Short mmCIF file of C-alpha atoms and ligand atoms in Angstrom, two decimals:
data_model
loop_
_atom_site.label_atom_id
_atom_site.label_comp_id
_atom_site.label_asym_id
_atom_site.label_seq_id
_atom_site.Cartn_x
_atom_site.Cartn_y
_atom_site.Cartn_z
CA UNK A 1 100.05 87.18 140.88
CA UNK A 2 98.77 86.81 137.57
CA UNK A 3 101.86 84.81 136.09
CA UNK A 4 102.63 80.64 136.03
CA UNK A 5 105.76 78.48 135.40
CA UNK A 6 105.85 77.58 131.50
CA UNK A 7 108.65 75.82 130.09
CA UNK A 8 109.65 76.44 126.14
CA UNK A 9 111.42 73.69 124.65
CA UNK A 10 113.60 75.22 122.05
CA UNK A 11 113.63 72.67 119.37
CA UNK A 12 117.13 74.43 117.67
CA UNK A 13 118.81 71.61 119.36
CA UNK A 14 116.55 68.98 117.87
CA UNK A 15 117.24 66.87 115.22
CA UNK A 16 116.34 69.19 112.41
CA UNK A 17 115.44 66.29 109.87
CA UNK A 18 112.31 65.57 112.33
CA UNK A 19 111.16 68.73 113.53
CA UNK A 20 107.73 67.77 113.46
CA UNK A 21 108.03 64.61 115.52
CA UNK A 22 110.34 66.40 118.19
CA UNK A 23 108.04 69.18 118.72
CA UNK A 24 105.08 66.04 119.59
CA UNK A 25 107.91 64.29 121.55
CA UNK A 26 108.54 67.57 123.67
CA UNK A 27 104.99 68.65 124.00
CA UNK A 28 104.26 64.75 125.34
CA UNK A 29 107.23 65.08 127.78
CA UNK A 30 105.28 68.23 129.49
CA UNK A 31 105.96 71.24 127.59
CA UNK A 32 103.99 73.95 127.96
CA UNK A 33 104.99 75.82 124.74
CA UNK A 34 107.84 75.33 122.17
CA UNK A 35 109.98 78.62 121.25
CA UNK A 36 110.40 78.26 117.99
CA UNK A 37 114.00 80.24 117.06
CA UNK A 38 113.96 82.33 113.83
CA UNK A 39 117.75 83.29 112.21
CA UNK A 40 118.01 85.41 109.13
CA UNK A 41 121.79 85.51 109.01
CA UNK A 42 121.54 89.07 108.94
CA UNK A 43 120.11 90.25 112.76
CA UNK A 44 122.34 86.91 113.61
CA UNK A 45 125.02 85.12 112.12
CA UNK A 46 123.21 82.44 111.48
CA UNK A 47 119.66 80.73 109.47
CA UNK A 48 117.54 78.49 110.75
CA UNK A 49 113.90 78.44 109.11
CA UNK A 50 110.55 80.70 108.32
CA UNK A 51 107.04 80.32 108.21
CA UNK A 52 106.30 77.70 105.66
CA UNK A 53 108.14 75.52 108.25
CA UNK A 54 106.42 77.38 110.89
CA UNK A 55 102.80 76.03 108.86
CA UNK A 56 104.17 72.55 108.36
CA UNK A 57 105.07 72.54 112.01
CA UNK A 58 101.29 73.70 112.89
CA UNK A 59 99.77 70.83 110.71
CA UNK A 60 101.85 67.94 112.41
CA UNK A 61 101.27 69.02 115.90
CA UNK A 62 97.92 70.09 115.73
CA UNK A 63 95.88 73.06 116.64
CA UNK A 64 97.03 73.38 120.72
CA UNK A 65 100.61 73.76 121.24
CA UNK A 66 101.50 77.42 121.71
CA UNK A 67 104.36 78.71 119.18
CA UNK A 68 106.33 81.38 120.79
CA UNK A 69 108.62 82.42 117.76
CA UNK A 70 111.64 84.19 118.73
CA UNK A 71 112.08 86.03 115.16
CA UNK A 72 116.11 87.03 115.36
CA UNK A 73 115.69 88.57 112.01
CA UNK A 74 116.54 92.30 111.00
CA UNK A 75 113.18 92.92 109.32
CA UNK A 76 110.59 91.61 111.66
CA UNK A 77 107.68 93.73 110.98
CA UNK A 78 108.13 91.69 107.50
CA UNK A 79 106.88 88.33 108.97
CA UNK A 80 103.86 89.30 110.90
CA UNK A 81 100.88 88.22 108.73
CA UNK A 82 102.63 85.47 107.19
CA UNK A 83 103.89 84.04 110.77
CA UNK A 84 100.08 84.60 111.69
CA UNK A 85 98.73 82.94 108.67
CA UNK A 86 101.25 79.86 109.52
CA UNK A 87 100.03 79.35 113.17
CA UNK A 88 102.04 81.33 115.51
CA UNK A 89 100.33 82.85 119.03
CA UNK A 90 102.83 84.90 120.15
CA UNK A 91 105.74 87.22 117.70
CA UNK A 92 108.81 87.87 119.69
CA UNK A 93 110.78 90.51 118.11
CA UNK A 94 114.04 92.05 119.05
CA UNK A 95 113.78 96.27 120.44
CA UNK A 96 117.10 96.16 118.42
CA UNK A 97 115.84 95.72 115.18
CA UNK A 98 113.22 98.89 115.11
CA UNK A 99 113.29 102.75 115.73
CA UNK A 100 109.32 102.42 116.24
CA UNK A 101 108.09 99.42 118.44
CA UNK A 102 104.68 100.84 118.82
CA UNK A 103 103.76 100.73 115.20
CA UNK A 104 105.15 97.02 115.30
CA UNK A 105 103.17 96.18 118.28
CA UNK A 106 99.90 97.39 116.95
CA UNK A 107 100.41 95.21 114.15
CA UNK A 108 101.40 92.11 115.76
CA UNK A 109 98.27 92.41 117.96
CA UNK A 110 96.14 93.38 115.13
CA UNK A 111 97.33 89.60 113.38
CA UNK A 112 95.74 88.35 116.53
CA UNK A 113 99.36 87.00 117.70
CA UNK A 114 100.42 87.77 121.58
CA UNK A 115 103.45 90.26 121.68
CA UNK A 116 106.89 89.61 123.19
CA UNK A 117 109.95 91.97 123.31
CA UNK A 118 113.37 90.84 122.92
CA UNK A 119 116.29 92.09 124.52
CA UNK A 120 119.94 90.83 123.90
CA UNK A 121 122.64 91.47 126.47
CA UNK A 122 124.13 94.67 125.44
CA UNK A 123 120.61 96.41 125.79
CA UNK A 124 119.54 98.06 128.83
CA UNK A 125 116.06 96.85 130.61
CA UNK A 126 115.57 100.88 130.37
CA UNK A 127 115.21 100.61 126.78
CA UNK A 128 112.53 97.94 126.77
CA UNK A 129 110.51 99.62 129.97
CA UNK A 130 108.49 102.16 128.19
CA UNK A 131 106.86 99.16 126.15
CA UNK A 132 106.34 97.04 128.73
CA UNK A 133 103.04 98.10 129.43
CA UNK A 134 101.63 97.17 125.84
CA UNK A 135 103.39 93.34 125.48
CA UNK A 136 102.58 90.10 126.79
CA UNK A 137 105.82 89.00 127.54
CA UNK A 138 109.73 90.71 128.06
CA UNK A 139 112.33 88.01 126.72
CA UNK A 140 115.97 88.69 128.53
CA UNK A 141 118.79 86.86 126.31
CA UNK A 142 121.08 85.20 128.64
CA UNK A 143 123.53 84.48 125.77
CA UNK A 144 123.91 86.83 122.34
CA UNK A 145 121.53 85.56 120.34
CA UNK A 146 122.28 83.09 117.21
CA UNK A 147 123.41 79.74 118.24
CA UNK A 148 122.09 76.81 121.15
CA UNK A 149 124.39 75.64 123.38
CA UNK A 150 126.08 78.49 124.92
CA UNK A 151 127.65 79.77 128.63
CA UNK A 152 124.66 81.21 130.89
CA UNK A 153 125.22 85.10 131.44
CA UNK A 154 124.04 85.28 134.60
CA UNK A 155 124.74 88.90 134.86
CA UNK A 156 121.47 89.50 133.41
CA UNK A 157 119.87 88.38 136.11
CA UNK A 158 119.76 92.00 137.01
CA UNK A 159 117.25 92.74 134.33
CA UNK A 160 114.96 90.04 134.91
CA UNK A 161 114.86 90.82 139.25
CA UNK A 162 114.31 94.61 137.69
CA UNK A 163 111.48 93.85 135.68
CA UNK A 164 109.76 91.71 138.05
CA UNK A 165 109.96 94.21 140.21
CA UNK A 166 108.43 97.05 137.92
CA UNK A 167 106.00 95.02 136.69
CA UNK A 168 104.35 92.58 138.41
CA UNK A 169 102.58 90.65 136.40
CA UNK A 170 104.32 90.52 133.12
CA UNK A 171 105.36 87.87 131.60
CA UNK A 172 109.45 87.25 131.62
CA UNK A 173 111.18 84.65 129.42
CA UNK A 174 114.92 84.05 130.03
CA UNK A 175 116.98 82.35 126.92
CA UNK A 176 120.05 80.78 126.58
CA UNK A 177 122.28 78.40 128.54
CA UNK A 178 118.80 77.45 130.77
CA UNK A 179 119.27 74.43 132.46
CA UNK A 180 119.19 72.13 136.18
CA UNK A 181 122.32 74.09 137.27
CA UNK A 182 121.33 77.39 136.21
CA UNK A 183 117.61 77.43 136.54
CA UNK A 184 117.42 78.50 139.88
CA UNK A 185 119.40 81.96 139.38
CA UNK A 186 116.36 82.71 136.74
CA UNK A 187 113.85 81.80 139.45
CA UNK A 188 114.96 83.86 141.91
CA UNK A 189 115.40 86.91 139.94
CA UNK A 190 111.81 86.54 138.82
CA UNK A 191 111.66 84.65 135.35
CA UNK A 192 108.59 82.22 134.62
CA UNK A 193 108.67 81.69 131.04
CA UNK A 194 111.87 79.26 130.97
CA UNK A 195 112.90 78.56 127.19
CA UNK A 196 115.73 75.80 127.39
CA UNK A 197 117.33 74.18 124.35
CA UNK A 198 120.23 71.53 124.94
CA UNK A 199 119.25 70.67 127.98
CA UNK A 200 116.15 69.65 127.31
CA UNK A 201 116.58 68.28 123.76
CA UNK A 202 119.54 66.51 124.13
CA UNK A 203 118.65 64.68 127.75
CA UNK A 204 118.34 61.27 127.73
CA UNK A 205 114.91 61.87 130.08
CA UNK A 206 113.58 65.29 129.20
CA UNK A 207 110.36 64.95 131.14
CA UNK A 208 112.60 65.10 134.03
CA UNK A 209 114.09 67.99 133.55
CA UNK A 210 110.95 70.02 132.31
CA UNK A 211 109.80 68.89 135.11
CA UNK A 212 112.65 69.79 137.58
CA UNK A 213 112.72 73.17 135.45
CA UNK A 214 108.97 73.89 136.09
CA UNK A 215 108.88 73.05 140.08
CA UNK A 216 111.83 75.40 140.40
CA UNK A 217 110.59 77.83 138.91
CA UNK A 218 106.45 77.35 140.61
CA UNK A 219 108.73 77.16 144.23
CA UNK A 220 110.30 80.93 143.28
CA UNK A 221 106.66 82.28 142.57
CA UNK A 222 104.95 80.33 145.78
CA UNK A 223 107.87 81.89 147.85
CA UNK A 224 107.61 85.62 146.22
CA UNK A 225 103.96 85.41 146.72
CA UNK A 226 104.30 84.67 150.59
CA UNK A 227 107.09 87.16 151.11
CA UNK A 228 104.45 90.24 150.02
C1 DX5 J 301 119.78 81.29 120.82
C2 DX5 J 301 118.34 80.88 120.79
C3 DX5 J 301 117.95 79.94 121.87
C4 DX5 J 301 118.71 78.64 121.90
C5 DX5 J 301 118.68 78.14 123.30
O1 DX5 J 301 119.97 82.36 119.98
O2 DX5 J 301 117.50 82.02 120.89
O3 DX5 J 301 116.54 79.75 121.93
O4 DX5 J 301 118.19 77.67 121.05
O5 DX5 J 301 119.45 76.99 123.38
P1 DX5 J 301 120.25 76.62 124.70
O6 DX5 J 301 119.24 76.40 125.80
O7 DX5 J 301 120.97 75.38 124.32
O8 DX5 J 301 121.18 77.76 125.03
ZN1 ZN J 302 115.39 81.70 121.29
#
């Protein structure tokens, strides 16, 4: 098994007036990457920030951290060599927002970014399949995209157990309403890239639970590997 347990701070939850000093304070509390959540108001009924933020980001927290961005934006095939140029490693885009994934995929890779696909709740695991053999990582939303804080959907565990079994080695990110109490459905079903927002951010110990988020999720891999 080629896969690990990561766990993505999302920083939406943050204190957005300090950005840069809460992406240090989550990377020193254990993160492994920070997923970095893109709104356009237009894909989602929300905004949130773009890449000159994204660069700014890059220059306070140095050259190391890995920036997943999560680009919830209708366009995304606009963003690529500027989210590139800013410091990004991996462009997570949503299969919603493109009749031709493949071109986008090309082009992501050819920025020298990783590739993730995004899937929100209403879209079949079907739909993503045929691509899953040219990205880095599958990202199932657990809530609809657009705002932190929400209910868990844990009937998308189904996905995630489907994926894992289809492809091995992939990586799989769940999203939304990821925390202790609902960390070990995503486990289970096969998840290993664990973004979590609120309850990370807003804990008064969050090296605790990245840590409690990470050994749940390493147990689920030790115990799928045995079971083979
Ligand atoms: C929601 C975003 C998430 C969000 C997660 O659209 O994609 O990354 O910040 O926050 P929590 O973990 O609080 O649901
Ligand atoms: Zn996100």
């Amino acid at each position: 098994m080629s896969y690990s347990a990561k766990i993505g701070p999302s920083i939406l939850s943050s204190d957005l007036a300090c950005l840069g000093s809460e992406c240090v304070r989550m990377m020193e509390c254990g993160a492994d990457y920070l997923h970095l959540d893109v709104m356009d108001g237009n894909f989602v009924p929300n905004i949130t920030f773009g890449h000159p933020m994204v660069e700014c980001l890059r220059n306070c927290v140095g050259p190391d951290p890995f920036f997943d961005m999560h680009m919830m934006v209708s366009r995304p095939e606009q963003w690529v060599k500027p989210m590139a140029a800013a410091g990004a490693n991996q462009y997570t885009f949503h299969l919603e927002t493109t009749t031709n994934a493949g071109i986008l995929i090309k082009e992501i890779r050819e920025s020298g970014m990783k590739v993730g696909l995004a899937i929100k709740p209403g879209t079949t695991v079907e739909e993503l399949a045929p691509w899953a053999g040219q990205i880095d990582m599958a990202l199932v939303m657990t809530v609809e995209p657009g705002f932190g804080g929400q209910k868990f959907m844990e009937d998308m565990m189904p996905k995630v157990s489907w994926l894992r079994s289809q492809f091995p080695s992939l990586d799989i990110e769940v999203d939304g309403g990821v925390g202790p109490s609902t960390i070990h459905k995503c486990a289970e079903a096969g998840a290993n890239m664990i973004v979590s927002g609120s309850a990370v951010v807003s804990s008064d110990d969050p090296r605790s639970v990245i840590t409690m988020l990470r050994t749940a999720v390493s147990e689920a891999i030790q115990k799928r590997s045995l079971d083979r």
